[in-house]
Tab-separated table of C-alpha atoms (C1' of nucleotides) in Angstrom:
chain	number	residue	atom	x	y	z
A	1	MET	CA	25.427	2.668	49.800
A	2	THR	CA	27.204	5.917	50.773
A	3	THR	CA	27.452	9.032	48.676
A	4	GLU	CA	31.148	9.594	48.087
A	5	THR	CA	32.624	12.946	47.139
A	6	VAL	CA	35.639	12.579	44.898
A	7	ALA	CA	38.509	14.846	45.918
A	8	ARG	CA	39.381	16.737	42.779
A	9	GLY	CA	39.564	20.414	43.497
A	10	PRO	CA	37.194	23.242	44.153
A	11	ARG	CA	33.895	23.976	42.454
A	12	ILE	CA	33.486	27.536	43.608
A	13	GLY	CA	31.275	28.906	40.870
A	14	GLY	CA	29.231	25.698	40.888
A	15	GLN	CA	30.561	24.442	37.547
A	16	SER	CA	34.316	25.220	37.318
A	17	ARG	CA	36.483	22.250	36.390
A	18	PRO	CA	39.192	20.853	38.679
A	19	VAL	CA	42.512	22.691	38.818
A	20	SER	CA	45.012	21.378	36.268
A	21	SER	CA	48.621	20.515	37.072
A	22	LEU	CA	49.652	23.733	35.379
A	23	GLY	CA	47.227	25.566	37.651
A	24	TYR	CA	48.985	24.101	40.704
A	25	ALA	CA	52.374	25.049	39.263
A	26	LEU	CA	51.212	28.660	38.909
A	27	LEU	CA	49.631	28.610	42.380
A	28	ALA	CA	52.836	27.214	43.885
A	29	ALA	CA	54.840	30.088	42.431
A	30	ILE	CA	52.304	32.788	43.336
A	31	ALA	CA	52.080	31.386	46.886
A	32	ARG	CA	55.660	32.566	47.440
A	33	GLU	CA	55.101	36.126	46.227
A	34	PRO	CA	52.733	38.063	43.931
A	35	LEU	CA	53.760	37.738	40.282
A	36	THR	CA	52.780	38.847	36.788
A	37	GLY	CA	52.033	36.405	33.980
A	38	TYR	CA	55.329	37.382	32.432
A	39	ALA	CA	57.292	36.588	35.602
A	40	LEU	CA	55.481	33.239	35.798
A	41	ALA	CA	56.485	32.474	32.225
A	42	ARG	CA	60.109	33.137	33.240
A	43	LEU	CA	59.822	30.801	36.251
A	44	LEU	CA	58.268	28.150	34.049
A	45	ARG	CA	61.431	28.098	32.022
A	46	ASP	CA	63.767	28.159	35.025
A	47	PRO	CA	63.579	26.794	37.687
A	48	ILE	CA	60.012	25.372	37.628
A	49	GLY	CA	60.512	24.513	33.956
A	50	TYR	CA	62.907	21.772	35.026
A	51	PHE	CA	59.922	19.770	36.209
A	52	TRP	CA	56.927	21.527	34.635
A	53	GLU	CA	57.113	23.229	31.230
A	54	THR	CA	54.683	25.500	29.436
A	55	ARG	CA	54.379	28.619	27.226
A	56	HIS	CA	52.994	32.024	28.083
A	57	SER	CA	50.013	31.395	25.792
A	58	GLN	CA	48.843	28.732	28.220
A	59	ILE	CA	49.612	30.763	31.337
A	60	TYR	CA	47.368	33.778	30.711
A	61	PRO	CA	44.114	31.814	30.198
A	62	GLU	CA	44.940	29.562	33.175
A	63	LEU	CA	45.442	32.631	35.400
A	64	SER	CA	41.967	33.855	34.396
A	65	ARG	CA	40.516	30.474	35.324
A	66	LEU	CA	42.267	30.426	38.702
A	67	GLU	CA	40.992	33.935	39.410
A	68	ARG	CA	37.434	33.011	38.405
A	69	ALA	CA	37.720	30.062	40.814
A	70	GLY	CA	38.747	32.484	43.580
A	71	LEU	CA	42.157	30.853	44.127
A	72	ILE	CA	44.122	33.959	43.133
A	73	GLU	CA	43.302	37.656	42.839
A	74	SER	CA	44.836	40.366	40.690
A	75	SER	CA	45.542	44.074	40.730
A	76	GLU	CA	46.205	46.270	37.701
A	77	GLN	CA	49.107	48.654	37.204
A	78	PRO	CA	50.063	50.706	34.141
A	79	GLY	CA	52.056	48.413	31.849
A	80	PRO	CA	55.054	49.030	29.619
A	81	GLY	CA	53.168	47.889	26.497
A	82	PRO	CA	49.703	48.670	25.181
A	83	ARG	CA	47.917	46.699	27.932
A	84	PRO	CA	47.903	47.176	31.704
A	85	LYS	CA	50.156	44.945	33.794
A	86	ARG	CA	48.389	42.524	36.101
A	87	THR	CA	49.902	41.163	39.316
A	88	TYR	CA	48.431	38.040	40.876
A	89	ALA	CA	48.437	37.057	44.537
A	90	ALA	CA	47.196	33.864	46.199
A	91	THR	CA	43.971	33.949	48.200
A	92	ALA	CA	43.361	31.964	51.405
A	93	ALA	CA	41.251	29.550	49.315
A	94	GLY	CA	44.145	29.194	46.859
A	95	LEU	CA	46.634	28.322	49.588
A	96	ALA	CA	44.154	25.836	51.093
A	97	GLU	CA	43.623	24.174	47.705
A	98	LEU	CA	47.382	23.963	47.123
A	99	ARG	CA	47.905	22.354	50.543
A	100	ALA	CA	45.111	19.863	49.901
A	101	TRP	CA	46.608	18.947	46.514
A	102	ILE	CA	50.017	18.210	48.036
A	103	ALA	CA	48.451	15.760	50.466
A	104	ARG	CA	46.334	14.029	47.779
A	105	PRO	CA	47.817	10.832	46.325
A	106	SER	CA	49.827	11.408	43.144
A	107	ARG	CA	49.731	9.495	39.892
A	108	PHE	CA	53.259	8.392	39.068
A	109	GLY	CA	53.803	8.686	35.366
A	110	GLY	CA	53.856	11.383	32.780
A	111	ARG	CA	56.919	9.942	31.120
A	112	ARG	CA	57.952	11.377	27.747
A	113	ASP	CA	61.548	10.521	26.964
A	114	GLU	CA	62.532	10.951	23.338
A	115	LEU	CA	66.090	9.709	23.893
A	116	MET	CA	64.870	6.358	25.276
A	117	LEU	CA	62.423	6.063	22.381
A	118	LYS	CA	65.305	6.518	19.958
A	119	VAL	CA	67.436	4.009	21.841
A	120	TYR	CA	64.553	1.521	21.721
A	121	ALA	CA	64.770	1.770	17.902
A	122	SER	CA	68.577	2.068	17.784
A	123	TRP	CA	69.093	-1.541	16.620
A	124	LEU	CA	67.940	-0.255	13.197
A	125	VAL	CA	70.878	2.109	12.728
A	126	GLU	CA	74.673	1.938	12.533
A	127	PRO	CA	76.305	1.918	15.981
A	128	SER	CA	77.997	5.208	15.018
A	129	VAL	CA	74.546	6.880	14.895
A	130	THR	CA	73.787	5.589	18.394
A	131	ARG	CA	77.189	6.806	19.535
A	132	ASP	CA	76.463	10.316	18.218
A	133	LEU	CA	73.091	10.192	19.958
A	134	ALA	CA	74.706	9.280	23.277
A	135	ARG	CA	77.434	11.907	22.866
A	136	ASP	CA	74.898	14.616	22.126
A	137	ALA	CA	72.875	13.646	25.190
A	138	ARG	CA	76.059	13.516	27.238
A	139	ARG	CA	76.964	17.083	26.282
A	140	HIS	CA	73.497	18.278	27.263
A	141	HIS	CA	73.429	16.543	30.644
A	142	SER	CA	76.981	17.548	31.419
A	143	ALA	CA	76.183	21.229	30.869
A	144	GLN	CA	72.983	20.916	32.894
A	145	LEU	CA	74.818	19.213	35.763
A	146	GLU	CA	77.432	21.986	35.886
A	147	LEU	CA	74.682	24.593	36.117
A	148	TYR	CA	72.966	22.726	38.949
A	149	LEU	CA	76.218	22.173	40.835
A	150	ALA	CA	76.984	25.889	40.673
A	151	ARG	CA	73.554	26.620	42.129
A	152	ASP	CA	74.075	23.986	44.802
A	153	ALA	CA	77.362	25.576	45.839
A	154	SER	CA	75.777	29.018	46.051
A	155	ALA	CA	72.821	27.620	48.003
A	156	ARG	CA	75.150	25.995	50.535
A	157	GLU	CA	77.125	29.220	50.903
A	158	ARG	CA	73.885	30.917	51.839
A	159	GLY	CA	73.162	28.121	54.341
A	160	VAL	CA	70.016	27.083	52.467
A	161	ASP	CA	70.769	23.398	53.116
A	162	ARG	CA	70.070	24.050	56.814
A	163	ALA	CA	67.081	26.338	56.380
A	164	GLY	CA	64.396	23.763	57.251
A	165	PHE	CA	61.272	22.420	55.602
A	166	ARG	CA	59.093	25.476	56.148
A	167	ASN	CA	61.487	27.665	54.139
A	168	PRO	CA	60.760	28.052	50.369
A	169	SER	CA	64.491	28.161	49.590
A	170	PHE	CA	64.910	24.759	51.207
A	171	ALA	CA	62.130	23.406	48.961
A	172	ASP	CA	64.125	24.731	45.983
A	173	TYR	CA	67.174	22.988	47.398
A	174	LEU	CA	65.307	19.661	47.612
A	175	THR	CA	64.324	19.838	43.938
A	176	LEU	CA	67.823	20.974	42.992
A	177	ARG	CA	69.323	17.899	44.684
A	178	ARG	CA	67.008	15.706	42.627
A	179	GLY	CA	68.044	17.600	39.482
A	180	ILE	CA	71.679	16.879	40.258
A	181	GLY	CA	70.909	13.203	40.840
A	182	TYR	CA	68.977	13.007	37.592
A	183	GLU	CA	71.698	14.610	35.476
A	184	ARG	CA	74.393	12.449	37.100
A	185	GLY	CA	72.356	9.327	36.402
A	186	ARG	CA	71.827	10.225	32.771
A	187	LEU	CA	75.468	11.171	32.353
A	188	ALA	CA	76.606	7.842	33.814
A	189	TRP	CA	74.214	5.993	31.506
A	190	CYS	CA	75.503	7.906	28.449
A	191	ASP	CA	79.086	7.073	29.419
A	192	TRP	CA	78.144	3.427	29.877
A	193	VAL	CA	76.485	3.286	26.444
A	194	ILE	CA	79.501	4.958	24.792
A	195	ASP	CA	81.680	2.427	26.595
A	196	GLN	CA	79.570	-0.482	25.371
A	197	LEU	CA	79.868	0.851	21.824
A	198	ALA	CA	83.660	1.074	22.100
A	199	ALA	CA	83.846	-2.483	23.461
A	200	ALA	CA	81.674	-3.740	20.588
A	201	ASP	CA	83.884	-1.976	18.027
A	202	ASP	CA	87.312	-3.451	18.879
A	203	PRO	CA	87.183	-6.956	20.334
B	1	MET	CA	69.116	33.886	-0.068
B	2	THR	CA	68.866	30.099	-0.323
B	3	THR	CA	65.718	28.042	-0.173
B	4	GLU	CA	66.099	25.727	2.792
B	5	THR	CA	64.141	22.532	3.236
B	6	VAL	CA	63.455	21.844	6.893
B	7	ALA	CA	63.950	18.217	7.896
B	8	ARG	CA	60.650	17.289	9.523
B	9	GLY	CA	59.421	14.068	8.103
B	10	PRO	CA	57.812	12.859	4.909
B	11	ARG	CA	55.144	14.614	2.842
B	12	ILE	CA	54.079	11.647	0.766
B	13	GLY	CA	50.540	12.691	-0.042
B	14	GLY	CA	51.686	16.268	-0.587
B	15	GLN	CA	49.944	17.660	2.504
B	16	SER	CA	50.448	15.178	5.378
B	17	ARG	CA	51.892	16.690	8.566
B	18	PRO	CA	55.186	15.572	10.075
B	19	VAL	CA	55.187	12.329	12.065
B	20	SER	CA	54.487	12.878	15.760
B	21	SER	CA	56.537	11.375	18.575
B	22	LEU	CA	53.748	8.894	19.137
B	23	GLY	CA	53.989	7.981	15.449
B	24	TYR	CA	57.656	7.170	15.892
B	25	ALA	CA	56.892	5.130	19.002
B	26	LEU	CA	54.396	3.053	17.005
B	27	LEU	CA	56.791	2.748	14.073
B	28	ALA	CA	59.606	1.634	16.391
B	29	ALA	CA	57.431	-1.178	17.727
B	30	ILE	CA	56.069	-2.234	14.332
B	31	ALA	CA	59.608	-2.224	12.903
B	32	ARG	CA	60.364	-5.222	15.122
B	33	GLU	CA	57.363	-7.296	14.063
B	34	PRO	CA	53.868	-6.777	12.605
B	35	LEU	CA	51.366	-5.838	15.299
B	36	THR	CA	47.703	-5.003	15.844
B	37	GLY	CA	46.534	-1.755	17.423
B	38	TYR	CA	45.622	-3.737	20.501
B	39	ALA	CA	49.109	-5.241	20.805
B	40	LEU	CA	50.576	-1.744	20.396
B	41	ALA	CA	48.360	-0.487	23.205
B	42	ARG	CA	49.785	-3.252	25.407
B	43	LEU	CA	53.369	-2.314	24.507
B	44	LEU	CA	52.584	1.324	25.220
B	45	ARG	CA	51.820	0.365	28.779
B	46	ASP	CA	54.819	-1.952	29.200
B	47	PRO	CA	57.662	-1.671	28.182
B	48	ILE	CA	57.409	1.346	25.836
B	49	GLY	CA	55.058	2.988	28.298
B	50	TYR	CA	57.972	3.502	30.665
B	51	PHE	CA	59.220	6.241	28.348
B	52	TRP	CA	56.234	6.987	26.124
B	53	GLU	CA	52.646	6.713	27.331
B	54	THR	CA	49.340	6.832	25.474
B	55	ARG	CA	45.840	5.320	25.224
B	56	HIS	CA	44.358	3.108	22.539
B	57	SER	CA	42.057	5.943	21.459
B	58	GLN	CA	45.121	7.829	20.249
B	59	ILE	CA	46.757	4.792	18.668
B	60	TYR	CA	44.058	3.866	16.137
B	61	PRO	CA	43.831	7.278	14.421
B	62	GLU	CA	47.650	7.597	14.432
B	63	LEU	CA	47.932	4.202	12.704
B	64	SER	CA	45.571	5.441	9.971
B	65	ARG	CA	47.744	8.524	9.496
B	66	LEU	CA	50.942	6.477	9.290
B	67	GLU	CA	49.312	4.216	6.733
B	68	ARG	CA	48.049	7.159	4.662
B	69	ALA	CA	51.650	8.485	4.736
B	70	GLY	CA	52.865	5.114	3.402
B	71	LEU	CA	55.048	4.388	6.435
B	72	ILE	CA	53.125	1.271	7.442
B	73	GLU	CA	50.710	-1.075	5.672
B	74	SER	CA	47.946	-3.273	7.021
B	75	SER	CA	46.206	-6.547	6.317
B	76	GLU	CA	42.778	-7.591	7.546
B	77	GLN	CA	41.880	-10.803	9.332
B	78	PRO	CA	38.570	-11.863	10.906
B	79	GLY	CA	38.476	-10.370	14.427
B	80	PRO	CA	37.115	-11.661	17.722
B	81	GLY	CA	34.718	-8.712	18.077
B	82	PRO	CA	32.309	-7.065	15.648
B	83	ARG	CA	35.112	-5.504	13.534
B	84	PRO	CA	37.889	-7.170	11.548
B	85	LYS	CA	41.338	-7.342	13.124
B	86	ARG	CA	44.029	-5.304	11.385
B	87	THR	CA	47.757	-6.129	11.502
B	88	TYR	CA	50.272	-3.430	10.621
B	89	ALA	CA	53.758	-3.902	9.170
B	90	ALA	CA	56.456	-1.315	8.460
B	91	THR	CA	57.185	-0.349	4.849
B	92	ALA	CA	60.662	0.444	3.492
B	93	ALA	CA	59.705	4.137	3.607
B	94	GLY	CA	58.662	3.718	7.251
B	95	LEU	CA	61.975	2.154	8.250
B	96	ALA	CA	63.855	4.896	6.356
B	97	GLU	CA	61.867	7.602	8.129
B	98	LEU	CA	62.496	5.977	11.522
B	99	ARG	CA	66.238	5.784	10.824
B	100	ALA	CA	66.318	9.430	9.717
B	101	TRP	CA	64.455	10.494	12.879
B	102	ILE	CA	66.957	8.725	15.150
B	103	ALA	CA	69.815	10.646	13.524
B	104	ARG	CA	68.026	14.015	13.713
B	105	PRO	CA	68.942	16.210	16.712
B	106	SER	CA	66.591	15.752	19.685
B	107	ARG	CA	64.986	18.387	21.856
B	108	PHE	CA	65.843	17.626	25.456
B	109	GLY	CA	62.841	18.374	27.592
B	110	GLY	CA	59.338	17.117	27.978
B	111	ARG	CA	59.589	17.197	31.741
B	112	ARG	CA	56.389	16.642	33.720
B	113	ASP	CA	57.150	15.685	37.300
B	114	GLU	CA	54.245	16.064	39.709
B	115	LEU	CA	56.294	14.958	42.730
B	116	MET	CA	58.859	17.729	42.224
B	117	LEU	CA	56.055	20.248	41.758
B	118	LYS	CA	54.619	19.180	45.102
B	119	VAL	CA	58.025	19.361	46.751
B	120	TYR	CA	58.489	22.857	45.327
B	121	ALA	CA	55.358	23.851	47.266
B	122	SER	CA	56.094	21.648	50.303
B	123	TRP	CA	57.200	24.577	52.521
B	124	LEU	CA	53.460	25.334	52.806
B	125	VAL	CA	52.599	22.094	54.596
B	126	GLU	CA	53.527	20.290	57.809
B	127	PRO	CA	56.751	18.269	57.452
B	128	SER	CA	54.672	15.149	58.166
B	129	VAL	CA	52.782	15.713	54.883
B	130	THR	CA	56.072	15.940	52.999
B	131	ARG	CA	57.241	12.799	54.785
B	132	ASP	CA	54.132	10.907	53.646
B	133	LEU	CA	54.714	12.195	50.128
B	134	ALA	CA	58.300	10.926	50.117
B	135	ARG	CA	57.293	7.581	51.631
B	136	ASP	CA	54.590	7.065	49.025
B	137	ALA	CA	57.037	7.859	46.229
B	138	ARG	CA	59.598	5.575	47.856
B	139	ARG	CA	57.187	2.661	47.834
B	140	HIS	CA	56.420	3.225	44.162
B	141	HIS	CA	60.043	3.482	43.047
B	142	SER	CA	61.068	0.550	45.187
B	143	ALA	CA	58.460	-1.701	43.556
B	144	GLN	CA	59.405	-0.442	40.111
B	145	LEU	CA	63.094	-1.071	40.777
B	146	GLU	CA	62.421	-4.644	41.881
B	147	LEU	CA	60.509	-5.297	38.663
B	148	TYR	CA	63.323	-3.892	36.539
B	149	LEU	CA	65.989	-5.825	38.436
B	150	ALA	CA	64.091	-9.073	37.872
B	151	ARG	CA	63.972	-8.309	34.154
B	152	ASP	CA	67.651	-7.428	34.159
B	153	ALA	CA	68.516	-10.761	35.776
B	154	SER	CA	66.459	-12.684	33.236
B	155	ALA	CA	67.975	-10.677	30.363
B	156	ARG	CA	71.493	-11.501	31.568
B	157	GLU	CA	70.595	-15.179	31.897
B	158	ARG	CA	69.605	-15.105	28.261
B	159	GLY	CA	72.906	-13.385	27.397
B	160	VAL	CA	71.118	-10.285	26.123
B	161	ASP	CA	73.788	-8.042	27.655
B	162	ARG	CA	76.256	-9.409	25.099
B	163	ALA	CA	73.893	-9.455	22.112
B	164	GLY	CA	75.255	-6.317	20.401
B	165	PHE	CA	73.798	-3.078	19.132
B	166	ARG	CA	72.036	-4.493	16.073
B	167	ASN	CA	69.899	-6.760	18.242
B	168	PRO	CA	66.454	-5.428	19.349
B	169	SER	CA	66.763	-7.217	22.706
B	170	PHE	CA	69.976	-5.352	23.398
B	171	ALA	CA	68.156	-2.064	22.713
B	172	ASP	CA	65.588	-3.141	25.313
B	173	TYR	CA	68.444	-3.877	27.683
B	174	LEU	CA	69.892	-0.376	27.189
B	175	THR	CA	66.572	1.248	28.128
B	176	LEU	CA	66.143	-1.174	31.032
B	177	ARG	CA	69.522	-0.154	32.466
B	178	ARG	CA	68.415	3.478	32.332
B	179	GLY	CA	65.165	2.540	34.045
B	180	ILE	CA	67.136	0.902	36.846
B	181	GLY	CA	69.361	3.981	37.188
B	182	TYR	CA	66.323	6.233	37.278
B	183	GLU	CA	64.499	4.275	39.969
B	184	ARG	CA	67.656	3.968	42.077
B	185	GLY	CA	68.226	7.715	41.827
B	186	ARG	CA	64.677	8.508	42.856
B	187	LEU	CA	64.803	5.996	45.682
B	188	ALA	CA	68.041	7.496	47.014
B	189	TRP	CA	66.533	10.961	46.835
B	190	CYS	CA	63.401	9.832	48.721
B	191	ASP	CA	65.571	8.257	51.414
B	192	TRP	CA	67.622	11.428	51.664
B	193	VAL	CA	64.495	13.580	52.050
B	194	ILE	CA	63.076	11.244	54.714
B	195	ASP	CA	66.441	11.440	56.468
B	196	GLN	CA	66.443	15.229	56.338
B	197	LEU	CA	62.964	15.223	57.843
B	198	ALA	CA	64.054	12.956	60.695
B	199	ALA	CA	67.087	15.165	61.381
B	200	ALA	CA	64.873	18.273	61.447
B	201	ASP	CA	62.462	16.582	63.889
B	202	ASP	CA	64.806	15.622	66.699
B	203	PRO	CA	67.869	17.859	67.110
C	1	DA	C1'	69.778	50.611	13.756
C	2	DT	C1'	68.927	46.297	16.025
C	3	DC	C1'	68.283	43.336	19.934
C	4	DT	C1'	66.575	42.032	24.322
C	5	DC	C1'	63.540	42.633	28.095
C	6	DC	C1'	59.173	43.841	29.845
C	7	DA	C1'	54.277	42.859	29.273
C	8	DT	C1'	49.705	40.754	27.617
C	9	DG	C1'	46.787	38.634	24.987
C	10	DT	C1'	44.295	35.674	20.834
C	11	DA	C1'	43.819	32.170	16.895
C	12	DA	C1'	44.496	27.944	14.960
C	13	DC	C1'	45.905	23.897	15.431
C	14	DT	C1'	47.677	19.308	17.276
C	15	DC	C1'	48.140	16.211	21.160
C	16	DG	C1'	46.216	13.607	24.864
C	17	DT	C1'	42.468	11.779	28.124
C	18	DT	C1'	38.015	10.063	29.400
C	19	DA	C1'	34.013	8.092	28.227
C	20	DC	C1'	30.981	5.669	25.061
C	21	DA	C1'	30.038	1.587	22.141
C	22	DT	C1'	30.262	-3.455	20.655
C	23	DG	C1'	31.033	-8.391	21.208
C	24	DA	C1'	33.372	-13.255	21.214
C	25	DT	C1'	36.498	-16.235	23.894
C	26	DT	C1'	38.921	-17.660	27.913
C	27	DT	C1'	39.902	-17.675	32.720
C	28	DT	C1'	38.548	-17.413	37.641
D	1	DA	C1'	28.191	-15.828	37.064
D	2	DA	C1'	31.635	-12.477	36.619
D	3	DA	C1'	35.861	-10.737	35.115
D	4	DA	C1'	39.693	-10.401	32.064
D	5	DT	C1'	41.608	-10.593	27.449
D	6	DC	C1'	41.309	-9.818	22.647
D	7	DA	C1'	39.891	-6.438	19.348
D	8	DT	C1'	38.478	-1.770	17.102
D	9	DG	C1'	36.719	2.316	16.762
D	10	DT	C1'	34.330	7.411	17.748
D	11	DA	C1'	32.908	11.697	20.475
D	12	DA	C1'	33.752	15.261	23.443
D	13	DC	C1'	36.665	17.743	25.749
D	14	DG	C1'	40.876	19.518	27.939
D	15	DA	C1'	45.962	20.316	27.530
D	16	DG	C1'	49.712	22.046	24.987
D	17	DT	C1'	52.278	24.302	20.883
D	18	DT	C1'	53.148	27.646	17.309
D	19	DA	C1'	52.248	31.709	15.300
D	20	DC	C1'	50.235	36.261	15.207
D	21	DA	C1'	49.745	40.914	17.268
D	22	DT	C1'	51.261	45.227	19.877
D	23	DG	C1'	54.498	48.491	21.828
D	24	DG	C1'	57.645	51.109	25.241
D	25	DA	C1'	62.422	51.245	27.546
D	26	DG	C1'	67.028	50.278	27.656
D	27	DA	C1'	71.348	48.140	26.035
D	28	DT	C1'	74.847	47.135	22.213
DNA sequence: ATCTCCATGTAACTCGTTACATGATTTT
DNA sequence: AAAATCATGTAACGAGTTACATGGAGAT
């Protein structure tokens, strides 16, 4: 029998718990450049928010935990409000942990799709309710797609699509391309559903 | 100044909180046919689990809450284990609440995508690590797509694609089509990333 | 005057996951 | 003999949301 060590993050202090997904999201942003909690909150709306959401009330405690674990370090400056402003930078240990996490096998899942849940129950309501549902979703995904396409165009103008895998901007571009694919897929599905509804209406 | 009542679910007992998304997921399943907590747990792995995940430990307390709110009702039968088996059925109030929820505007969001988070940080690692990441994801989405396509074929054989919007099986079919679109989109993106990596390797 | 941005935190709560606990029947 | 399926719950904790709290600088 061999003693196996489960790969699940650092235990620097001897008892700290493994880094959460949010922790890795913060680390990934800080790894690019030093940031304040406020700036992180902004990134976690856009663009990181497109694949990992949170609120500032979760960010500040998580930053403290990451610092206690030695994965980031902070410096204080005079702040605009009553409290000092704190800027966080990644440590060598933080970068190492982030790299190790990327290489670790991922759990596929974490699905939470309210629209599909509603569609699953849509047989209970008038087709017109389902139609409104699909139209509403269509509007949302259409607007989102336009935003992403504009960013894609600007990225290409800047030559980001040829920047290479070791360039952070290229990593952004990879996620942006998936965003575009996602919105297009949803849009097509909405159109198909609306089409099905029209076909069911007049025979 | 007018007194506005916010639409956020029933307050039958006078102090019950609004129904959670999980509550609606359970209601949507029970609305089709009476089910036990165990059967709900199975559905919340497959097929509901593809857009709303949970564990049985969350299901049992939520069922009690829904029953206390009068949205479902239960009957006891002798169970296989030490405790009696409990089968839940939707009440008229439950169906009404589910219908009202479908018509209420949805928040688009609830994104949690670990793969994209890793890709966002992928500039930190060797391209070979990113390649392994994409290949692993590709395998997963490929298997998932095959499963969905098999179900699609069997649904079409049974004529489900022509069943109409008031048929529960057709609602399943609508979500299945989205599942297929999703997996195809992810697969295409994985292939594109792997392609980009190959192009970056040899010039 | 009011709004938005910058900036940081806490309190109270709900949601979600992992582990514990039990036990008969059926399948491998 | 061991594993899976059916079946239901609780305990402990971690993750996530909403609301509260403060306050300067700059824009409308």
